[in-house]
């Protein structure tokens, strides 16, 4: 397995022309066929951007989705959406469930596997396919069918789990569950993890769980620290925690390590809420500091969150800087002389640069079983 693989979290900038056309469709002024062509054109361009930047694991940019909720909720049988027109494409539908959702069957499909196949056929790189998790989806649904929210969350999880099986059957190898609402409801992490395990059960893929503090219009919805995830998240059947660190600083890295997380970490090294483009040296410094706590084979390098709200040129520049920074550290790791084991303290979060990586950063931890065999 490659060391310090680079990836994206999911979403990609929506060009102005696409934003206007998607809004025209939501107002009933453009056909479904025309919208499909718009989506496919934008996805192919986003893939090319990622390839040119040197990203190892690419995504479709979630460019078919108006936002993080509607695309999925509108496809789940039993969800009631009385009004499907919008004034602006990024707005949310009002969604209600009035009766228990039907159990998924062999003929049940949310259409996500078709989206994956379109993307995978247009790149020679591994594709990460992400979707919003059941906990966050349920937060936006008026529940008139279940005695409590848990029933709704688990019903949605079963739908997503069935689709995950279909995705893998169609060739998907890298799947990611996004739970952007979880930071706002820290007391309900146990329920979210229970639902995540329903989604991933029996699905042989490399699974990521992305938890951030919100990214609506490039603004956080909540603030805090990742200690709220523990110890419940240790029971999650996923291979990576994909977390934001660039905006908040790296103070939470020791929390993740000290709480016993022994799997992969998707290391957020690019601040998607700032238009300032990081330098490769800044990115490399953040990676070096993470290597003081996690071995290189357990780190994946990615932005904090999706790139949707950044202008295209800035997003592309940030991805190029991220890849260049990862390459700097990867080159440093090759052929390092042996050195005594030991960890240096993590610097304060206000500094971007760390001292050069040492062999101890890679060798001081005991080997762990590979997370690839899931």
XYZ file of C-alpha atoms in Angstrom:
374
model
C 0.000 0.000 0.000
C 1.295 3.472 -0.878
C 2.392 5.648 2.015
C 0.682 9.018 2.608
C -1.926 8.543 -0.100
C -3.700 11.742 -1.102
C -7.441 12.034 -1.537
C -10.330 14.471 -1.357
C -13.169 14.398 1.132
C -15.876 14.485 -1.508
C -17.340 17.686 -2.913
C -15.710 19.884 -5.557
C -16.320 23.533 -6.559
C -19.543 24.185 -8.424
C -18.772 26.529 -11.356
C -20.954 29.629 -11.681
C -22.434 28.399 -14.956
C -23.406 25.102 -13.372
C -24.918 26.848 -10.353
C -27.125 28.934 -12.645
C -28.230 25.954 -14.720
C -28.999 23.786 -11.684
C -31.132 26.614 -10.293
C -32.949 26.876 -13.621
C -33.741 23.170 -13.382
C -34.996 23.536 -9.796
C -37.320 26.290 -11.013
C -38.697 24.002 -13.720
C -37.019 25.777 -16.633
C -34.695 23.025 -17.861
C -35.209 19.370 -18.729
C -33.832 16.394 -16.803
C -31.808 15.350 -19.870
C -30.169 18.765 -20.023
C -29.317 18.608 -16.323
C -27.767 15.162 -16.794
C -25.481 16.562 -19.485
C -24.489 19.442 -17.194
C -23.602 17.021 -14.404
C -21.557 14.723 -16.602
C -19.604 17.598 -18.131
C -18.732 18.985 -14.703
C -17.753 15.586 -13.279
C -15.370 14.879 -16.138
C -13.720 18.270 -15.621
C -13.418 17.704 -11.858
C -11.799 14.319 -12.413
C -9.277 15.856 -14.791
C -8.446 18.566 -12.262
C -7.764 15.957 -9.588
C -5.645 13.868 -11.940
C -3.580 16.881 -12.964
C -3.037 17.757 -9.310
C -1.747 14.235 -8.689
C -4.494 13.077 -6.300
C -4.195 9.340 -5.655
C -7.854 8.592 -4.835
C -10.326 10.819 -6.689
C -14.057 11.523 -6.401
C -16.902 12.663 -8.640
C -17.007 15.913 -6.695
C -20.560 15.141 -5.597
C -21.522 17.414 -8.459
C -24.855 15.697 -9.077
C -25.992 16.663 -5.567
C -27.638 19.966 -4.729
C -26.496 19.667 -1.122
C -25.503 16.979 1.361
C -29.069 15.744 2.042
C -31.611 16.111 -0.752
C -30.028 13.865 -3.373
C -30.198 10.899 -1.027
C -33.463 11.624 0.779
C -35.328 12.085 -2.510
C -34.258 8.584 -3.587
C -35.356 6.701 -0.468
C -38.775 5.133 -0.914
C -41.223 6.410 1.692
C -39.751 9.899 2.049
C -42.429 12.514 1.373
C -41.313 15.707 -0.362
C -44.404 17.782 -1.144
C -42.546 20.496 -3.062
C -39.596 19.611 -5.274
C -39.043 23.012 -6.860
C -36.592 25.421 -5.238
C -35.678 29.063 -5.610
C -31.981 28.157 -5.446
C -30.486 24.741 -6.113
C -28.533 24.610 -2.823
C -31.682 25.029 -0.671
C -33.037 22.049 1.275
C -36.305 20.247 0.637
C -38.874 19.878 3.403
C -38.973 16.126 4.021
C -41.376 14.037 6.089
C -41.769 10.333 6.785
C -45.350 9.413 7.629
C -45.091 5.608 7.692
C -42.234 3.169 8.357
C -39.852 2.954 5.425
C -40.149 -0.244 3.379
C -37.383 -2.754 3.935
C -34.802 -2.747 1.133
C -35.110 -5.589 -1.351
C -33.088 -6.989 -4.226
C -34.782 -4.502 -6.544
C -34.160 -1.530 -4.233
C -31.701 0.991 -5.663
C -30.850 4.570 -4.827
C -28.928 4.933 -8.091
C -25.611 5.649 -6.377
C -23.936 2.654 -7.998
C -24.714 4.095 -11.436
C -23.056 7.345 -10.363
C -19.985 5.421 -9.235
C -19.711 3.457 -12.482
C -19.910 6.628 -14.576
C -17.005 8.067 -12.588
C -14.850 4.947 -12.449
C -15.095 4.459 -16.218
C -13.563 7.893 -16.764
C -10.423 7.622 -14.674
C -7.687 5.059 -14.133
C -7.389 6.015 -10.449
C -9.216 4.566 -7.474
C -12.486 6.382 -6.798
C -13.728 7.283 -3.345
C -17.514 7.331 -3.258
C -19.017 9.204 -0.339
C -22.550 9.646 0.937
C -24.154 11.357 3.901
C -24.718 9.031 6.828
C -28.020 7.981 8.374
C -27.675 10.098 11.506
C -27.274 13.350 9.565
C -29.961 12.458 7.035
C -32.467 11.741 9.809
C -31.843 15.112 11.442
C -33.508 16.785 8.461
C -36.604 14.566 8.302
C -39.834 15.214 10.183
C -40.499 11.919 11.893
C -44.199 10.987 12.003
C -43.617 7.250 11.650
C -41.352 6.001 14.429
C -41.712 6.309 18.202
C -38.235 7.814 18.446
C -35.466 9.086 16.193
C -33.468 5.874 16.586
C -36.056 3.951 14.573
C -35.775 6.418 11.700
C -31.965 6.522 11.803
C -31.697 2.736 11.649
C -34.302 2.473 8.877
C -32.261 4.894 6.768
C -29.111 2.963 7.650
C -30.639 -0.219 6.238
C -31.382 1.562 2.968
C -27.813 2.854 2.726
C -26.400 -0.542 3.634
C -28.271 -2.176 0.769
C -26.918 0.447 -1.606
C -23.383 -0.075 -0.269
C -23.644 -3.770 -1.186
C -24.674 -2.734 -4.701
C -21.806 -0.268 -4.951
C -19.268 -2.952 -4.090
C -20.896 -5.384 -6.517
C -20.391 -2.740 -9.225
C -16.707 -2.328 -8.375
C -16.477 0.259 -5.584
C -13.536 -0.271 -3.217
C -13.377 3.017 -1.273
C -16.566 4.147 0.470
C -17.034 6.989 2.920
C -19.858 7.918 5.287
C -20.159 11.639 6.020
C -21.717 12.705 9.312
C -21.579 16.514 9.210
C -24.325 16.916 11.852
C -22.681 14.730 14.453
C -20.595 17.501 16.020
C -23.831 19.326 16.835
C -25.235 16.380 18.780
C -22.260 14.950 20.697
C -24.478 13.052 23.129
C -25.818 10.914 20.279
C -22.534 9.492 18.976
C -23.544 6.029 20.186
C -26.639 6.050 17.969
C -24.626 7.298 15.001
C -22.064 4.511 15.443
C -24.830 1.911 15.756
C -26.269 3.106 12.444
C -22.851 3.270 10.763
C -22.299 -0.379 11.625
C -25.626 -1.249 9.994
C -24.433 0.467 6.804
C -21.023 -1.201 6.712
C -22.082 -4.701 7.851
C -20.879 -7.319 5.379
C -19.667 -4.717 2.866
C -16.076 -5.468 1.820
C -14.668 -2.028 1.101
C -12.162 0.366 2.588
C -14.492 2.479 4.730
C -13.940 6.048 5.879
C -15.989 8.034 8.382
C -15.822 11.788 7.884
C -16.740 14.010 10.822
C -16.339 17.768 10.609
C -17.886 20.831 12.229
C -20.087 21.753 9.303
C -19.310 23.423 5.995
C -22.490 25.184 4.927
C -21.469 28.195 2.815
C -17.854 27.647 3.971
C -18.726 28.369 7.591
C -18.573 25.991 10.548
C -21.873 25.176 12.208
C -20.303 24.143 15.517
C -16.997 24.291 17.354
C -15.357 21.890 19.751
C -12.884 19.042 19.909
C -12.966 15.471 18.701
C -12.923 14.014 22.182
C -16.737 13.822 21.938
C -16.340 10.914 19.497
C -14.695 8.687 22.086
C -15.003 6.022 23.264
C -18.097 5.282 21.121
C -16.334 5.654 17.763
C -13.897 2.883 18.691
C -16.794 0.497 17.995
C -17.374 1.848 14.479
C -16.691 -0.698 11.731
C -14.654 1.687 9.587
C -11.015 1.812 8.512
C -10.352 5.551 8.658
C -11.487 8.584 10.600
C -11.409 11.512 8.169
C -11.100 14.662 10.282
C -10.444 18.379 9.962
C -7.241 19.737 11.465
C -5.969 22.541 9.208
C -8.544 25.152 10.254
C -8.604 24.189 13.927
C -4.948 23.321 14.377
C -3.509 19.966 15.318
C -4.340 20.000 19.031
C -6.907 17.250 18.495
C -4.366 14.829 17.050
C -3.130 13.714 20.489
C -6.766 13.219 21.539
C -7.318 10.766 18.698
C -4.086 8.915 19.484
C -4.508 8.852 23.261
C -8.079 7.568 23.049
C -6.788 4.407 21.401
C -7.711 4.895 17.741
C -5.636 2.177 16.072
C -6.765 2.490 12.467
C -6.266 4.994 9.684
C -6.554 8.766 9.978
C -7.621 10.989 7.107
C -5.489 13.996 7.988
C -7.078 17.331 7.089
C -4.161 19.553 6.020
C -6.017 22.063 3.801
C -8.361 24.691 5.254
C -11.400 24.737 2.960
C -12.916 27.718 4.770
C -10.040 29.996 3.807
C -9.096 31.213 0.357
C -5.461 31.499 1.343
C -3.516 28.821 -0.500
C -1.234 26.819 1.740
C 2.371 26.283 0.710
C 3.724 22.765 0.199
C 6.016 23.420 3.177
C 3.038 24.200 5.423
C 1.335 20.997 4.330
C 4.536 19.033 4.893
C 4.892 20.516 8.375
C 1.398 19.388 9.321
C 2.088 15.886 8.046
C 5.381 15.700 9.935
C 3.654 16.591 13.164
C 1.040 13.894 12.584
C 3.846 11.391 12.046
C 4.925 12.006 15.617
C 1.759 10.208 16.709
C 0.774 7.935 13.816
C 2.884 5.773 11.491
C 2.938 6.847 7.865
C 1.059 3.792 6.610
C -1.964 4.805 8.692
C -2.188 8.366 7.368
C -4.141 9.544 4.358
C -3.702 13.174 3.338
C -6.815 15.172 2.448
C -8.457 18.588 2.820
C -10.432 19.318 5.993
C -13.756 18.923 4.222
C -15.287 19.208 0.775
C -14.066 21.885 -1.648
C -17.541 22.942 -2.842
C -17.446 26.521 -1.572
C -14.025 27.462 -2.903
C -13.489 29.110 -6.303
C -12.123 26.612 -8.786
C -8.664 28.176 -9.234
C -8.119 28.307 -5.462
C -9.291 24.722 -4.963
C -6.946 23.530 -7.698
C -4.023 25.450 -6.211
C -4.735 23.984 -2.775
C -4.806 20.447 -4.169
C -1.496 20.983 -5.974
C 0.036 22.286 -2.727
C -1.364 19.323 -0.782
C 0.115 16.805 -3.209
C 3.455 18.614 -3.277
C 3.593 18.718 0.525
C 2.801 15.025 0.798
C 5.490 14.292 -1.775
C 8.070 16.229 0.257
C 7.430 14.104 3.318
C 7.167 10.878 1.343
C 10.620 11.540 -0.105
C 11.992 12.230 3.370
C 10.691 8.884 4.569
C 12.580 6.930 1.919
C 15.944 5.651 3.077
C 16.021 7.347 6.468
C 18.842 6.093 8.709
C 17.858 4.257 11.870
C 17.450 6.472 14.920
C 16.499 5.848 18.548
C 12.773 5.505 19.082
C 10.973 8.315 20.805
C 8.271 10.918 20.196
C 8.796 14.637 20.248
C 6.010 16.781 21.770
C 3.472 18.154 19.318
C 4.089 21.922 18.779
C 1.403 24.484 19.529
C -1.386 24.636 16.954
C -0.510 28.170 15.934
C 2.664 27.062 14.146
C 2.506 25.496 10.723
C 6.018 24.125 10.391
C 7.461 21.219 12.289
C 11.008 19.929 12.420
C 12.014 17.327 9.837
C 10.492 13.898 10.244
C 12.651 11.311 11.974
C 12.788 7.580 11.633
C 11.375 7.360 15.138
C 8.132 8.814 13.890
C 7.684 5.789 11.677
C 9.186 3.028 13.782
C 8.269 3.862 17.361
C 4.831 2.270 17.293
C 4.264 -1.457 17.207
C 2.978 -2.827 13.894
C -0.798 -3.118 13.701
C -2.913 -5.401 11.554
C -3.672 -4.018 8.113
C -7.019 -2.264 7.779
C -7.257 -3.239 4.117
C -8.809 -6.658 4.808
C -12.365 -5.587 5.563
